mmCIF file of C-alpha atoms in Angstrom:
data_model
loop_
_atom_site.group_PDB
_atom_site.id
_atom_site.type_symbol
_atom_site.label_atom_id
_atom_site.label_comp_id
_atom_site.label_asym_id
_atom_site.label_seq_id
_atom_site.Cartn_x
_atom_site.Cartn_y
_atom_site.Cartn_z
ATOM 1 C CA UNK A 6 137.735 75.044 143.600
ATOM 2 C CA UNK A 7 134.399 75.489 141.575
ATOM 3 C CA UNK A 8 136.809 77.829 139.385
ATOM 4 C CA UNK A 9 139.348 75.207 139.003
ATOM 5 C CA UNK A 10 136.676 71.928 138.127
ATOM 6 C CA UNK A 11 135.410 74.578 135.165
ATOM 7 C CA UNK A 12 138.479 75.321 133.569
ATOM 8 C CA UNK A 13 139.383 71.579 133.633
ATOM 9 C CA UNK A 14 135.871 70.392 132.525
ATOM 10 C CA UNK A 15 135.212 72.710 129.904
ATOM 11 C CA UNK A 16 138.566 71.775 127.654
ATOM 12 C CA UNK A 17 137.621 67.888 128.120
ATOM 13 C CA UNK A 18 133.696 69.151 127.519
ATOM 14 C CA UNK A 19 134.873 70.941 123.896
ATOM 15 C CA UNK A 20 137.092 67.848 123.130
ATOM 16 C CA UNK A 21 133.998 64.949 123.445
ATOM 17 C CA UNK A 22 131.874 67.734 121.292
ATOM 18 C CA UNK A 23 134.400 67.821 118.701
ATOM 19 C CA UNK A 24 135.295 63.815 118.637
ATOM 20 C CA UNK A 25 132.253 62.021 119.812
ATOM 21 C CA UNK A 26 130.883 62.376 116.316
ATOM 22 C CA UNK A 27 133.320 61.097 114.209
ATOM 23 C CA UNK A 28 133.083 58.130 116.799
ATOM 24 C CA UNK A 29 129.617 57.669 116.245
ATOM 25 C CA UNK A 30 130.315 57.456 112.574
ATOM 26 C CA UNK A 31 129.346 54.615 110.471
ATOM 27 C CA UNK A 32 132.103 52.152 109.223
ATOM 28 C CA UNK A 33 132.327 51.657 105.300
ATOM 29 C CA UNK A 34 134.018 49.592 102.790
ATOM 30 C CA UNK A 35 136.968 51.085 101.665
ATOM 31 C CA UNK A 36 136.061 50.181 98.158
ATOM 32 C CA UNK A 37 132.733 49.221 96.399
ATOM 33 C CA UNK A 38 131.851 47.224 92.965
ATOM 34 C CA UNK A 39 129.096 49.872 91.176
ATOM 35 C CA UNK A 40 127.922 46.710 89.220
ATOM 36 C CA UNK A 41 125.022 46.241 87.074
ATOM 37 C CA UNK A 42 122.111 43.691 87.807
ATOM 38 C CA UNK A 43 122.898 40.380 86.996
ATOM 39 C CA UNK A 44 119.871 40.268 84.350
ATOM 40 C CA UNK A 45 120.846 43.397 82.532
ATOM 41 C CA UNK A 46 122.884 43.288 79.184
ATOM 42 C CA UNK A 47 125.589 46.320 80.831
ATOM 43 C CA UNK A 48 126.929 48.487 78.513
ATOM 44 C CA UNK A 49 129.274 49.170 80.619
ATOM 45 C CA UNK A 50 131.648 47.344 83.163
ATOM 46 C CA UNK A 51 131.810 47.712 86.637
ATOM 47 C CA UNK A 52 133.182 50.628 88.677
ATOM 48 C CA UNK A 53 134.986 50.779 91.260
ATOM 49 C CA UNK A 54 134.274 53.457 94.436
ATOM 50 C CA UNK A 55 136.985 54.108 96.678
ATOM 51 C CA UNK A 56 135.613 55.880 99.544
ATOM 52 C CA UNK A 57 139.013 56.667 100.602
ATOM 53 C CA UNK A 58 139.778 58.714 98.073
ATOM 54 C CA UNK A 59 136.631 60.594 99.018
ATOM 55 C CA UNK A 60 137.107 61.089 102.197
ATOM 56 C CA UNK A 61 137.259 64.784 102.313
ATOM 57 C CA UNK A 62 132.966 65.465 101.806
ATOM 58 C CA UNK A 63 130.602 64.369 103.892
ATOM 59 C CA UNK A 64 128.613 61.317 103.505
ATOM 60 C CA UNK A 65 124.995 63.711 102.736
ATOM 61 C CA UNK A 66 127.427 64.770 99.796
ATOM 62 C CA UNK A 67 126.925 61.892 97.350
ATOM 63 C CA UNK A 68 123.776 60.165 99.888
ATOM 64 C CA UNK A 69 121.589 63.381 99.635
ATOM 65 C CA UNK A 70 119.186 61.802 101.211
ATOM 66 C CA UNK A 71 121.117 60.867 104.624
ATOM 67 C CA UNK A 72 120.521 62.794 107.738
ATOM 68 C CA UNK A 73 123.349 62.450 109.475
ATOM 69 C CA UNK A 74 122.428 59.711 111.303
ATOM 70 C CA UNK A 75 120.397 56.100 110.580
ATOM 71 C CA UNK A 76 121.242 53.662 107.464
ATOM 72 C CA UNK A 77 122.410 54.870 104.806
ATOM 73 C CA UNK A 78 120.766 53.368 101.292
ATOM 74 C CA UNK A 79 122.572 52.584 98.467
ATOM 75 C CA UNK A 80 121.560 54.983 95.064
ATOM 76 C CA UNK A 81 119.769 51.441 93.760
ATOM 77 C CA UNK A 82 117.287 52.062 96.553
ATOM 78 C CA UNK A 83 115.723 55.478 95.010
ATOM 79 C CA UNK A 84 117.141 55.175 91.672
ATOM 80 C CA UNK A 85 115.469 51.954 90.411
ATOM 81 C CA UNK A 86 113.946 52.419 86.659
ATOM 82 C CA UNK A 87 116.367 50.778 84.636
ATOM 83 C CA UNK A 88 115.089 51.616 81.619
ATOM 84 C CA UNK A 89 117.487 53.260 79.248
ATOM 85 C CA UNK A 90 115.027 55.464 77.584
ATOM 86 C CA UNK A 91 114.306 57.282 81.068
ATOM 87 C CA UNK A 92 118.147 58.418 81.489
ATOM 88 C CA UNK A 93 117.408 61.689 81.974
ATOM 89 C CA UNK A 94 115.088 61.258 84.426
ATOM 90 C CA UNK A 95 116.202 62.009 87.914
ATOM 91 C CA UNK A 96 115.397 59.090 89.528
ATOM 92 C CA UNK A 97 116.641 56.877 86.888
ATOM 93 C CA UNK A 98 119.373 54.255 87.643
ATOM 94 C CA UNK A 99 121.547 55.560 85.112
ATOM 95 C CA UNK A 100 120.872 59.861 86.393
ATOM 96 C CA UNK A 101 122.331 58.818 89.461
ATOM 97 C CA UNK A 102 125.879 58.472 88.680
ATOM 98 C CA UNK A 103 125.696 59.974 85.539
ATOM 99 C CA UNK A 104 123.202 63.030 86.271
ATOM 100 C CA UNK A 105 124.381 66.936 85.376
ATOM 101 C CA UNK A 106 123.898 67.775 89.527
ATOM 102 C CA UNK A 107 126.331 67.853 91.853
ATOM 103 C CA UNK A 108 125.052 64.832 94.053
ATOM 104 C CA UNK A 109 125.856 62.374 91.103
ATOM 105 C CA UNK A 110 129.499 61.691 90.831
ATOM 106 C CA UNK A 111 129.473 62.987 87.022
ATOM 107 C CA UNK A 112 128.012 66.253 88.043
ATOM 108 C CA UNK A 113 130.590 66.368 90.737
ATOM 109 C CA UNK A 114 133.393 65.855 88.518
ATOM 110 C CA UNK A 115 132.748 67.859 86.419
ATOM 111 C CA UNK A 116 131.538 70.914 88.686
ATOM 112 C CA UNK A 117 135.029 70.686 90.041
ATOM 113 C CA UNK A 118 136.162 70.854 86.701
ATOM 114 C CA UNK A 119 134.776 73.666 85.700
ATOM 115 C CA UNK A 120 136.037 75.425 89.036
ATOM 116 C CA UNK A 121 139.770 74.412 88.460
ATOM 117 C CA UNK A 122 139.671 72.298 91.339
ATOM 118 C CA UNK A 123 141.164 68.519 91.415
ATOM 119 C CA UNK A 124 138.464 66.378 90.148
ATOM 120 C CA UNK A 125 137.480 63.099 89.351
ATOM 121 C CA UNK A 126 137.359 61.311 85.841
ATOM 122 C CA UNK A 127 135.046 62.865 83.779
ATOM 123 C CA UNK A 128 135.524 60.369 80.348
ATOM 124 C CA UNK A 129 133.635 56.990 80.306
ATOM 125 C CA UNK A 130 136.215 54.673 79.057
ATOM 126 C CA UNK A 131 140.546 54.651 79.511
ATOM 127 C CA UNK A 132 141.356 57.227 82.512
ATOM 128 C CA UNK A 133 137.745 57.247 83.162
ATOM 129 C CA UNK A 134 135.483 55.474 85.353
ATOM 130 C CA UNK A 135 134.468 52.543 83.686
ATOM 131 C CA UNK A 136 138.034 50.339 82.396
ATOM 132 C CA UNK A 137 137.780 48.693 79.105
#
């Protein structure tokens, strides 16, 4: 009997380890608007995020700061110097979607690029991310 409650415990134990996570997990937009603040003069439009199409990484990935657990903050709430003469600094507005690392999504891109895998647009304007 104690043999039997095992073997039909341990399966449904396994499945709940496996599942309960991906429960747990937050729910997101399917899309977001990357816009700039209403007081800056853009350069650029908006973009548009489609998680979707991202579903295949994890959400640590792009929200390197995310432990797996909690809220998860927008980039705006690190990244917040807007000036455009700090670009290349990391915690710039503009470095984090636009920064040469892999947790930006221009880094991404273009790391999968460079490895031949399917990747995302790596050209500002027409096919790119920002439409005309």
């Amino acid at each position: 009997m104690r043999k039997t409650l095992f073997y039909i415990l341990l399966p449904l134990a396994l499945v709940l380890a496996v599942s309960l996570p991906g429960l747990m997990a937050a729910e997101v937009p399917c899309e977001i608007e990357i816009a700039p603040d209403s007081d800056a003069n853009p350069l650029f439009p908006s973009v548009t995020f489609s998680h979707d199409v991202h579903a295949d990484l994890q959400c640590a990935d792009c929200h390197h700061m995310f432990e797996g657990s909690g809220t998860i903050d927008s980039c705006r709430m690190c990244h917040m110097d807007r000036d455009p003469d700090y670009r290349t600094d990391s915690m710039s507005y503009y470095f984090a979607w636009h920064g040469r690392s892999e947790v930006s999504c221009f880094g991404c891109h273009y790391a999968k690029k460079n490895r031949k895998e399917e990747h995302g647009p790596i050209k500002c304007f027409n096919s790119g991310c920002h439409p005309k």
